[in-house]
mmCIF file of C-alpha atoms and ligand atoms in Angstrom:
data_model
loop_
_atom_site.group_PDB
_atom_site.id
_atom_site.type_symbol
_atom_site.label_atom_id
_atom_site.label_comp_id
_atom_site.label_asym_id
_atom_site.label_seq_id
_atom_site.Cartn_x
_atom_site.Cartn_y
_atom_site.Cartn_z
ATOM 1 C CA MET W 1 0.000 0.000 0.000
ATOM 2 C CA GLU W 2 0.963 3.658 -0.403
ATOM 3 C CA CYS W 3 2.155 5.221 2.849
ATOM 4 C CA ALA W 4 3.260 8.788 3.581
ATOM 5 C CA PHE W 5 5.764 9.171 6.407
ATOM 6 C CA PHE W 6 5.865 12.358 8.459
ATOM 7 C CA SER W 7 8.824 13.573 10.557
ATOM 8 C CA ALA W 8 10.983 11.221 8.484
ATOM 9 C CA LYS W 9 14.672 11.173 9.341
ATOM 10 C CA LEU W 10 17.557 9.441 7.573
ATOM 11 C CA HIS W 11 17.410 6.551 10.027
ATOM 12 C CA ASP W 12 13.710 6.020 9.228
ATOM 13 C CA ARG W 13 14.524 5.652 5.518
ATOM 14 C CA GLU W 14 17.438 3.339 6.254
ATOM 15 C CA PHE W 15 15.540 0.929 8.487
ATOM 16 C CA PHE W 16 12.153 1.068 6.722
ATOM 17 C CA ASP W 17 13.624 0.652 3.229
ATOM 18 C CA ALA W 18 15.570 -2.381 4.436
ATOM 19 C CA ALA W 19 12.536 -3.995 6.102
ATOM 20 C CA ASN W 20 10.254 -3.082 3.192
ATOM 21 C CA ARG W 21 12.147 -5.447 0.883
ATOM 22 C CA ARG W 22 10.072 -8.142 2.594
ATOM 23 C CA HIS W 23 6.767 -6.216 2.403
ATOM 24 C CA GLY W 24 6.731 -4.286 -0.872
ATOM 25 C CA HIS W 25 4.770 -1.194 0.234
ATOM 26 C CA ARG W 26 5.282 2.135 -1.517
ATOM 27 C CA LEU W 27 6.812 4.487 1.047
ATOM 28 C CA THR W 28 7.140 8.248 0.628
ATOM 29 C CA TYR W 29 9.145 10.148 3.204
ATOM 30 C CA PHE W 30 8.335 13.706 4.229
ATOM 31 C CA GLU W 31 10.553 15.609 6.644
ATOM 32 C CA PRO W 32 7.936 17.968 8.142
ATOM 33 C CA ARG W 33 5.889 17.128 11.166
ATOM 34 C CA LEU W 34 2.218 16.379 10.576
ATOM 35 C CA SER W 35 0.024 19.462 10.980
ATOM 36 C CA THR W 36 -2.876 21.141 9.219
ATOM 37 C CA GLN W 37 -0.274 22.769 6.931
ATOM 38 C CA THR W 38 1.465 19.517 5.994
ATOM 39 C CA ALA W 39 -1.461 17.055 5.975
ATOM 40 C CA PRO W 40 -2.120 17.704 2.234
ATOM 41 C CA LEU W 41 1.248 16.025 1.485
ATOM 42 C CA ALA W 42 -0.465 12.705 2.238
ATOM 43 C CA ALA W 43 -3.268 13.177 -0.294
ATOM 44 C CA GLY W 44 -3.608 10.048 -2.395
ATOM 45 C CA SER W 45 -1.877 7.815 0.169
ATOM 46 C CA ASP W 46 -3.676 4.878 1.789
ATOM 47 C CA ALA W 47 -1.872 5.309 5.088
ATOM 48 C CA VAL W 48 0.234 7.750 7.044
ATOM 49 C CA CYS W 49 3.095 6.769 9.305
ATOM 50 C CA LEU W 50 3.554 9.033 12.329
ATOM 51 C CA PHE W 51 6.068 9.468 15.128
ATOM 52 C CA VAL W 52 5.721 10.775 18.679
ATOM 53 C CA ASN W 53 5.362 14.487 17.903
ATOM 54 C CA ASP W 54 3.127 14.213 14.827
ATOM 55 C CA ALA W 55 -0.071 15.580 16.343
ATOM 56 C CA ALA W 56 -3.019 13.856 14.702
ATOM 57 C CA SER W 57 -5.673 16.251 16.016
ATOM 58 C CA GLY W 58 -9.308 16.186 14.882
ATOM 59 C CA PRO W 59 -8.845 18.782 12.091
ATOM 60 C CA VAL W 60 -5.705 17.026 10.833
ATOM 61 C CA LEU W 61 -7.475 13.656 10.778
ATOM 62 C CA ASN W 62 -10.384 15.135 8.823
ATOM 63 C CA GLN W 63 -7.925 16.531 6.270
ATOM 64 C CA LEU W 64 -6.123 13.198 5.965
ATOM 65 C CA HIS W 65 -9.422 11.374 5.527
ATOM 66 C CA GLU W 66 -10.561 13.790 2.820
ATOM 67 C CA GLY W 67 -7.250 13.104 1.050
ATOM 68 C CA GLY W 68 -8.009 9.371 0.990
ATOM 69 C CA VAL W 69 -5.985 8.194 4.010
ATOM 70 C CA ARG W 70 -7.639 5.207 5.711
ATOM 71 C CA LEU W 71 -5.007 3.927 8.173
ATOM 72 C CA LEU W 72 -2.873 5.625 10.821
ATOM 73 C CA CYS W 73 0.369 3.776 11.536
ATOM 74 C CA LEU W 74 2.275 4.936 14.598
ATOM 75 C CA ARG W 75 5.943 3.960 14.546
ATOM 76 C CA CYS W 76 6.057 4.234 18.342
ATOM 77 C CA ALA W 77 4.420 2.693 21.398
ATOM 78 C CA GLY W 78 2.606 5.716 22.858
ATOM 79 C CA PHE W 79 -0.527 7.010 21.109
ATOM 80 C CA ASN W 80 -1.303 10.155 23.105
ATOM 81 C CA GLN W 81 -0.650 12.277 19.996
ATOM 82 C CA VAL W 82 -3.766 10.933 18.230
ATOM 83 C CA ASP W 83 -7.366 12.083 18.674
ATOM 84 C CA LEU W 84 -8.688 8.540 18.903
ATOM 85 C CA ARG W 85 -12.340 9.637 19.053
ATOM 86 C CA THR W 86 -12.122 11.399 15.705
ATOM 87 C CA ALA W 87 -10.107 8.558 14.171
ATOM 88 C CA SER W 88 -12.788 6.126 15.293
ATOM 89 C CA ALA W 89 -15.622 8.337 14.014
ATOM 90 C CA LEU W 90 -13.881 8.507 10.623
ATOM 91 C CA GLY W 91 -13.391 4.729 10.589
ATOM 92 C CA MET W 92 -9.598 5.090 10.502
ATOM 93 C CA PRO W 93 -7.924 2.350 12.523
ATOM 94 C CA VAL W 94 -4.844 3.350 14.501
ATOM 95 C CA VAL W 95 -2.066 0.786 14.720
ATOM 96 C CA ARG W 96 1.145 1.095 16.710
ATOM 97 C CA VAL W 97 4.249 -0.784 17.782
ATOM 98 C CA PRO W 98 3.325 -1.842 21.313
ATOM 99 C CA ALA W 99 6.694 -3.412 22.053
ATOM 100 C CA TYR W 100 9.923 -3.067 20.133
ATOM 101 C CA SER W 101 12.650 -3.015 22.695
ATOM 102 C CA PRO W 102 11.723 -2.391 26.301
ATOM 103 C CA HIS W 103 15.428 -3.002 26.935
ATOM 104 C CA ALA W 104 16.385 0.080 24.904
ATOM 105 C CA VAL W 105 14.312 2.413 27.079
ATOM 106 C CA ALA W 106 15.151 0.667 30.354
ATOM 107 C CA GLU W 107 18.877 0.760 29.588
ATOM 108 C CA HIS W 108 18.654 4.470 28.744
ATOM 109 C CA THR W 109 16.860 5.001 32.043
ATOM 110 C CA ALA W 110 19.781 3.307 33.792
ATOM 111 C CA ALA W 111 22.194 5.521 31.828
ATOM 112 C CA LEU W 112 20.429 8.639 33.119
ATOM 113 C CA ILE W 113 20.465 7.336 36.697
ATOM 114 C CA LEU W 114 24.175 6.519 36.576
ATOM 115 C CA THR W 115 25.095 9.750 34.810
ATOM 116 C CA LEU W 116 23.258 11.874 37.363
ATOM 117 C CA ASN W 117 24.520 9.962 40.359
ATOM 118 C CA ARG W 118 28.186 9.793 39.356
ATOM 119 C CA LYS W 119 28.094 13.167 37.527
ATOM 120 C CA ILE W 120 29.538 11.654 34.363
ATOM 121 C CA HIS W 121 28.351 14.649 32.326
ATOM 122 C CA ARG W 122 30.366 17.020 34.501
ATOM 123 C CA ALA W 123 33.352 14.698 34.872
ATOM 124 C CA HIS W 124 33.633 14.263 31.100
ATOM 125 C CA ALA W 125 33.646 18.019 30.507
ATOM 126 C CA ARG W 126 36.172 18.595 33.316
ATOM 127 C CA VAL W 127 38.651 15.964 32.237
ATOM 128 C CA ARG W 128 38.643 17.321 28.686
ATOM 129 C CA GLU W 129 39.622 20.700 30.180
ATOM 130 C CA GLY W 130 42.458 19.141 32.164
ATOM 131 C CA ASN W 131 40.547 19.586 35.426
ATOM 132 C CA PHE W 132 40.888 16.446 37.514
ATOM 133 C CA ALA W 133 39.456 17.846 40.762
ATOM 134 C CA LEU W 134 36.779 15.716 42.406
ATOM 135 C CA ASP W 135 34.877 18.519 44.177
ATOM 136 C CA GLY W 136 31.193 18.318 43.290
ATOM 137 C CA LEU W 137 31.427 14.814 41.791
ATOM 138 C CA LEU W 138 30.452 12.883 44.912
ATOM 139 C CA GLY W 139 27.914 10.134 44.232
ATOM 140 C CA PHE W 140 26.167 7.460 46.300
ATOM 141 C CA ASP W 141 25.977 3.679 46.164
ATOM 142 C CA LEU W 142 22.843 2.567 44.372
ATOM 143 C CA HIS W 143 23.100 -0.652 46.343
ATOM 144 C CA GLY W 144 20.570 -0.542 49.176
ATOM 145 C CA LYS W 145 18.720 2.534 47.890
ATOM 146 C CA THR W 146 14.969 2.440 47.312
ATOM 147 C CA ALA W 147 13.800 2.808 43.724
ATOM 148 C CA GLY W 148 10.137 3.480 42.946
ATOM 149 C CA VAL W 149 8.924 2.308 39.548
ATOM 150 C CA VAL W 150 5.701 4.016 38.432
ATOM 151 C CA GLY W 151 4.190 1.808 35.732
ATOM 152 C CA THR W 152 5.534 -1.732 35.767
ATOM 153 C CA GLY W 153 4.639 -2.804 32.228
ATOM 154 C CA GLN W 154 7.234 -3.928 29.723
ATOM 155 C CA ILE W 155 9.684 -1.044 30.192
ATOM 156 C CA GLY W 156 9.050 -0.690 33.929
ATOM 157 C CA GLU W 157 9.743 -4.402 34.371
ATOM 158 C CA GLN W 158 13.060 -4.236 32.517
ATOM 159 C CA THR W 159 14.007 -1.147 34.519
ATOM 160 C CA ALA W 160 13.127 -2.983 37.733
ATOM 161 C CA ARG W 161 15.369 -5.877 36.638
ATOM 162 C CA ILE W 162 18.312 -3.531 36.081
ATOM 163 C CA LEU W 163 17.743 -1.744 39.397
ATOM 164 C CA HIS W 164 17.429 -5.120 41.111
ATOM 165 C CA GLY W 165 20.834 -5.966 39.637
ATOM 166 C CA PHE W 166 22.249 -2.844 41.299
ATOM 167 C CA GLY W 167 20.908 -4.091 44.633
ATOM 168 C CA CYS W 168 18.113 -1.546 45.005
ATOM 169 C CA ARG W 169 15.029 -2.137 47.124
ATOM 170 C CA LEU W 170 12.116 -1.946 44.701
ATOM 171 C CA LEU W 171 8.726 -0.306 45.164
ATOM 172 C CA GLY W 172 6.115 -0.203 42.426
ATOM 173 C CA PHE W 173 2.876 1.590 41.643
ATOM 174 C CA ASP W 174 0.625 0.247 38.890
ATOM 175 C CA PRO W 175 -3.115 -0.486 38.787
ATOM 176 C CA THR W 176 -2.192 -3.813 37.147
ATOM 177 C CA PRO W 177 0.559 -5.523 39.137
ATOM 178 C CA ASN W 178 3.154 -7.519 37.221
ATOM 179 C CA GLU W 179 4.016 -10.931 38.702
ATOM 180 C CA ALA W 180 7.490 -10.869 37.176
ATOM 181 C CA CYS W 181 8.230 -7.699 39.136
ATOM 182 C CA GLU W 182 6.843 -9.207 42.335
ATOM 183 C CA ALA W 183 9.103 -12.211 41.736
ATOM 184 C CA LEU W 184 12.070 -9.801 41.761
ATOM 185 C CA GLY W 185 11.004 -8.652 45.211
ATOM 186 C CA LEU W 186 9.266 -5.443 44.091
ATOM 187 C CA THR W 187 6.573 -4.423 46.564
ATOM 188 C CA TYR W 188 3.449 -2.705 45.238
ATOM 189 C CA VAL W 189 2.405 0.309 47.288
ATOM 190 C CA ASP W 190 0.186 3.332 46.714
ATOM 191 C CA LEU W 191 1.693 6.352 44.990
ATOM 192 C CA PRO W 192 2.095 8.545 48.123
ATOM 193 C CA ARG W 193 4.060 5.783 49.850
ATOM 194 C CA LEU W 194 6.212 5.196 46.781
ATOM 195 C CA LEU W 195 6.974 8.915 46.549
ATOM 196 C CA GLY W 196 7.644 9.182 50.275
ATOM 197 C CA GLU W 197 10.067 6.246 50.477
ATOM 198 C CA SER W 198 11.933 6.270 47.168
ATOM 199 C CA ASP W 199 15.421 7.681 46.644
ATOM 200 C CA ILE W 200 14.856 7.279 42.903
ATOM 201 C CA VAL W 201 11.455 7.646 41.210
ATOM 202 C CA THR W 202 11.299 6.488 37.608
ATOM 203 C CA LEU W 203 8.227 6.953 35.411
ATOM 204 C CA HIS W 204 7.125 4.247 32.960
ATOM 205 C CA CYS W 205 3.355 4.660 32.713
ATOM 206 C CA PRO W 206 1.523 5.952 29.636
ATOM 207 C CA LEU W 207 0.163 9.476 29.347
ATOM 208 C CA THR W 208 -3.561 9.288 30.102
ATOM 209 C CA PRO W 209 -6.058 11.604 31.829
ATOM 210 C CA ASP W 210 -5.075 9.898 35.115
ATOM 211 C CA THR W 211 -1.352 10.373 34.650
ATOM 212 C CA HIS W 212 -1.271 13.886 33.179
ATOM 213 C CA HIS W 213 0.944 15.924 35.582
ATOM 214 C CA LEU W 214 1.191 12.912 37.879
ATOM 215 C CA ILE W 215 4.277 14.591 39.257
ATOM 216 C CA ASP W 216 3.070 18.055 40.231
ATOM 217 C CA ALA W 217 3.895 20.400 43.112
ATOM 218 C CA ALA W 218 1.882 18.304 45.592
ATOM 219 C CA ALA W 219 3.609 15.071 44.508
ATOM 220 C CA ILE W 220 7.016 16.747 44.776
ATOM 221 C CA ARG W 221 6.188 17.815 48.339
ATOM 222 C CA GLU W 222 5.549 14.140 49.157
ATOM 223 C CA MET W 223 8.950 13.040 47.837
ATOM 224 C CA LYS W 224 12.060 12.426 49.883
ATOM 225 C CA PRO W 225 14.281 15.513 50.003
ATOM 226 C CA GLY W 226 16.976 15.165 47.360
ATOM 227 C CA VAL W 227 15.038 12.569 45.354
ATOM 228 C CA MET W 228 16.204 11.564 41.879
ATOM 229 C CA LEU W 229 13.351 11.856 39.362
ATOM 230 C CA ILE W 230 13.643 10.142 35.977
ATOM 231 C CA ASN W 231 11.136 10.465 33.138
ATOM 232 C CA THR W 232 11.700 8.441 29.981
ATOM 233 C CA SER W 233 7.982 7.979 29.336
ATOM 234 C CA ARG W 234 6.053 11.074 28.219
ATOM 235 C CA GLY W 235 6.781 14.712 29.050
ATOM 236 C CA ALA W 236 3.333 15.649 30.302
ATOM 237 C CA LEU W 237 3.564 13.157 33.167
ATOM 238 C CA VAL W 238 5.555 15.906 34.845
ATOM 239 C CA ASP W 239 4.523 19.496 35.586
ATOM 240 C CA THR W 240 7.848 21.015 34.555
ATOM 241 C CA PRO W 241 7.573 24.434 36.286
ATOM 242 C CA ALA W 242 6.786 22.563 39.526
ATOM 243 C CA VAL W 243 9.933 20.464 39.068
ATOM 244 C CA VAL W 244 11.973 23.608 38.396
ATOM 245 C CA ASP W 245 10.725 24.927 41.752
ATOM 246 C CA GLY W 246 11.624 21.572 43.323
ATOM 247 C CA LEU W 247 15.143 21.790 41.895
ATOM 248 C CA LYS W 248 15.561 25.352 43.155
ATOM 249 C CA SER W 249 14.469 24.391 46.660
ATOM 250 C CA GLY W 250 16.608 21.231 46.642
ATOM 251 C CA ARG W 251 13.617 18.948 47.185
ATOM 252 C CA VAL W 252 14.447 17.412 43.800
ATOM 253 C CA GLY W 253 18.126 16.494 43.968
ATOM 254 C CA TYR W 254 18.518 15.090 40.466
ATOM 255 C CA LEU W 255 16.405 15.211 37.327
ATOM 256 C CA GLY W 256 16.861 12.974 34.292
ATOM 257 C CA LEU W 257 14.574 13.572 31.316
ATOM 258 C CA ASP W 258 14.348 11.950 27.922
ATOM 259 C CA VAL W 259 10.963 13.547 27.275
ATOM 260 C CA TYR W 260 9.602 17.034 27.833
ATOM 261 C CA GLU W 261 6.064 18.367 27.822
ATOM 262 C CA GLU W 262 6.802 20.915 25.086
ATOM 263 C CA GLU W 263 9.315 18.783 23.226
ATOM 264 C CA ALA W 264 7.449 18.979 19.905
ATOM 265 C CA ASP W 265 8.971 22.404 19.252
ATOM 266 C CA LEU W 266 12.482 21.291 20.140
ATOM 267 C CA PHE W 267 13.361 17.641 19.860
ATOM 268 C CA PHE W 268 14.632 15.792 16.789
ATOM 269 C CA GLU W 269 15.917 19.005 15.155
ATOM 270 C CA ASP W 270 19.317 20.719 15.137
ATOM 271 C CA LEU W 271 18.558 24.071 16.747
ATOM 272 C CA SER W 272 22.153 24.795 17.711
ATOM 273 C CA ASN W 273 22.211 28.002 15.650
ATOM 274 C CA GLN W 274 18.986 29.332 17.109
ATOM 275 C CA VAL W 275 17.956 30.987 20.339
ATOM 276 C CA ILE W 276 15.718 28.647 22.311
ATOM 277 C CA GLN W 277 12.473 30.458 23.059
ATOM 278 C CA ASP W 278 11.218 28.055 25.730
ATOM 279 C CA ASP W 279 12.243 29.676 29.029
ATOM 280 C CA VAL W 280 11.266 26.702 31.188
ATOM 281 C CA PHE W 281 13.415 24.368 29.110
ATOM 282 C CA SER W 282 16.260 26.890 29.105
ATOM 283 C CA ARG W 283 16.072 27.122 32.901
ATOM 284 C CA LEU W 284 16.295 23.330 33.147
ATOM 285 C CA LEU W 285 19.525 23.425 31.142
ATOM 286 C CA THR W 286 21.164 25.659 33.755
ATOM 287 C CA PHE W 287 21.032 23.143 36.611
ATOM 288 C CA PRO W 288 24.162 21.057 37.231
ATOM 289 C CA ASN W 289 21.994 18.205 38.524
ATOM 290 C CA VAL W 290 19.774 17.903 35.442
ATOM 291 C CA VAL W 291 20.531 15.680 32.459
ATOM 292 C CA ILE W 292 18.279 15.876 29.412
ATOM 293 C CA THR W 293 18.346 13.762 26.292
ATOM 294 C CA GLY W 294 16.137 14.505 23.295
ATOM 295 C CA HIS W 295 13.763 11.518 23.228
ATOM 296 C CA GLN W 296 16.430 9.003 22.304
ATOM 297 C CA ALA W 297 15.690 6.232 24.788
ATOM 298 C CA PHE W 298 14.195 4.087 22.005
ATOM 299 C CA PHE W 299 17.103 4.770 19.664
ATOM 300 C CA THR W 300 18.961 1.486 19.297
ATOM 301 C CA ARG W 301 19.590 -0.514 16.137
ATOM 302 C CA ASN W 302 17.556 -3.400 17.548
ATOM 303 C CA ALA W 303 14.603 -1.161 18.329
ATOM 304 C CA LEU W 304 14.622 0.520 14.899
ATOM 305 C CA GLU W 305 14.663 -2.855 13.125
ATOM 306 C CA SER W 306 11.760 -4.014 15.236
ATOM 307 C CA ILE W 307 9.781 -0.763 14.765
ATOM 308 C CA ALA W 308 10.139 -0.952 10.977
ATOM 309 C CA GLU W 309 9.201 -4.628 10.774
ATOM 310 C CA THR W 310 6.126 -4.299 13.025
ATOM 311 C CA THR W 311 4.895 -1.106 11.330
ATOM 312 C CA LEU W 312 5.137 -2.621 7.853
ATOM 313 C CA ALA W 313 3.489 -5.842 9.082
ATOM 314 C CA ASN W 314 0.670 -3.691 10.529
ATOM 315 C CA MET W 315 0.162 -2.181 7.048
ATOM 316 C CA SER W 316 0.226 -5.615 5.412
ATOM 317 C CA GLU W 317 -2.471 -6.893 7.781
ATOM 318 C CA TYR W 318 -4.701 -3.949 6.890
ATOM 319 C CA GLU W 319 -4.056 -4.397 3.172
ATOM 320 C CA ARG W 320 -5.021 -8.082 3.359
ATOM 321 C CA GLY W 321 -8.133 -7.322 5.437
ATOM 322 C CA GLN W 322 -6.783 -9.334 8.363
ATOM 323 C CA PRO W 323 -7.496 -8.551 12.030
ATOM 324 C CA LEU W 324 -5.181 -5.769 13.185
ATOM 325 C CA THR W 325 -2.947 -7.270 15.858
ATOM 326 C CA ASN W 326 -1.670 -3.907 17.088
ATOM 327 C CA GLU W 327 -4.758 -1.736 16.791
ATOM 328 C CA VAL W 328 -5.252 0.874 19.509
ATOM 329 C CA ALA W 329 -8.728 0.385 20.939
ATOM 330 C CA PRO W 330 -10.764 3.544 20.196
ATOM 331 C CA ASP W 331 -11.885 3.788 23.830
ATOM 332 C CA ARG W 332 -8.283 4.393 25.020
ATOM 333 C CA VAL W 333 -8.913 8.100 24.817
ATOM 334 C CA VAL W 334 -6.225 10.418 26.160
ATOM 335 C CA PRO W 335 -6.263 14.160 26.802
ATOM 336 C CA PRO W 336 -5.443 16.608 24.042
ATOM 337 C CA ARG W 337 -1.799 17.629 23.805
ATOM 338 C CA THR W 338 -0.903 20.535 25.987
HETATM 339 P P1 NAI K 401 3.135 -0.938 28.924
HETATM 340 O O1 NAI K 401 1.742 -0.741 28.407
HETATM 341 O O2 NAI K 401 3.789 -2.270 28.781
HETATM 342 O O3 NAI K 401 3.216 -0.537 30.469
HETATM 343 C C1 NAI K 401 2.601 0.609 30.984
HETATM 344 C C2 NAI K 401 2.201 0.284 32.402
HETATM 345 O O4 NAI K 401 1.706 1.479 33.005
HETATM 346 C C3 NAI K 401 1.106 -0.780 32.506
HETATM 347 O O5 NAI K 401 1.500 -1.803 33.379
HETATM 348 C C4 NAI K 401 -0.088 0.002 33.049
HETATM 349 O O6 NAI K 401 -0.915 -0.792 33.899
HETATM 350 C C5 NAI K 401 0.622 1.082 33.824
HETATM 351 N N1 NAI K 401 -0.237 2.221 34.143
HETATM 352 C C6 NAI K 401 -1.334 2.667 33.478
HETATM 353 N N2 NAI K 401 -1.875 3.703 34.132
HETATM 354 C C7 NAI K 401 -1.110 3.917 35.231
HETATM 355 C C8 NAI K 401 -1.175 4.840 36.292
HETATM 356 N N3 NAI K 401 -2.152 5.747 36.381
HETATM 357 N N4 NAI K 401 -0.219 4.785 37.251
HETATM 358 C C9 NAI K 401 0.760 3.856 37.183
HETATM 359 N N5 NAI K 401 0.864 2.937 36.210
HETATM 360 C C10 NAI K 401 -0.064 2.973 35.229
HETATM 361 O O7 NAI K 401 3.997 0.197 28.199
HETATM 362 P P2 NAI K 401 5.574 0.235 28.009
HETATM 363 O O8 NAI K 401 5.947 -0.423 26.729
HETATM 364 O O9 NAI K 401 6.221 -0.198 29.254
HETATM 365 O O10 NAI K 401 5.801 1.805 27.789
HETATM 366 C C11 NAI K 401 5.552 2.731 28.822
HETATM 367 C C12 NAI K 401 5.619 4.133 28.245
HETATM 368 O O11 NAI K 401 6.965 4.406 27.845
HETATM 369 C C13 NAI K 401 4.805 4.353 26.956
HETATM 370 O O12 NAI K 401 3.475 4.687 27.264
HETATM 371 C C14 NAI K 401 5.527 5.488 26.294
HETATM 372 O O13 NAI K 401 4.899 6.691 26.668
HETATM 373 C C15 NAI K 401 6.936 5.441 26.879
HETATM 374 N N6 NAI K 401 7.970 5.166 25.871
HETATM 375 C C16 NAI K 401 9.007 6.054 25.754
HETATM 376 C C17 NAI K 401 10.010 5.823 24.821
HETATM 377 C C18 NAI K 401 11.192 6.738 24.682
HETATM 378 O O14 NAI K 401 11.933 6.654 23.674
HETATM 379 N N7 NAI K 401 11.454 7.640 25.604
HETATM 380 C C19 NAI K 401 9.943 4.677 23.919
HETATM 381 C C20 NAI K 401 8.841 3.782 24.176
HETATM 382 C C21 NAI K 401 7.873 4.050 25.108
#
């Protein structure tokens, strides 16, 4: 089938073209993000392929539908960027890649934890300058610390396994407990207890109406002073100005982000010659105890191969009229993007 890709990068072409030798779809790559301005690019295509910051709002979906698009293929796990109600009303199924490499995201989570704790970002810069002083680089043993995993699905479970390997005591919060995590010794508790007892809080739940700004000023007040907060899930789980306040007061001792609420205007582009207009993001960059990566937790060779294969297989199922293994149920409605 004919599929128009939005937000296409070189790595998308590389991995999708390779996997498509087995599927034979006609793929057209467009660099812009999906919006009301760019939706006409997909006219005449059967499907569109979207990434995390391609906002498929109601008006955009109507435009795509008028242009003949009948299938929305997300080359990611999260689906908070799609107005599922409108997609359902238009009869456009939404398919995604529910699991490609939970290891990729969990390992990146561990990288953020280790970098923040042992100040690798600062040490690297210092050593390159010939500064071998240790002042300000003091870390702590992860062994024996309490780590709270919010959302113990596929990625949360792999993160729990890694933290277990470090010798952490594990707490978890998830409406659907995971036996594999319990087998590791993770104890399920309510969110206030997890926040109150954890030295490290790591977020792995989806963005839904329940989890929007899960970590707000009130949640930060419940956390242990000096807590390490890690978010590799979705930016809007965290109320960023509240976390900035927490960093300023010292209540938040470390912040590791791979996602940011307003990342759509920043991430995946080279803006190094521009002045960043987002003052909250710019403030975050000034803290020595904050490490931010630009939504790269998924970015491993293994994950990209798996994303391409599953996405193209999703298209093939639709083309053949088969049941859609990875369809997002229309009732999994999430809040509009903020
Ligand atoms: P999953 O569906 O396997 O696990 C999510 C877990 O969160 C489930 O166990 C669910 O019961 C739980 N959950 C739902 N509502 C909750 C709530 N209110 N409080 C606590 N837990 C709740 O999903 P998976 O594959 O583990 O992915 C998790 C999230 O990671 C995705 O939703 C996505 O936003 C993010 N992600 C980020 C990537 C990155 O590159 N930074 C890449 C892939 C996913």
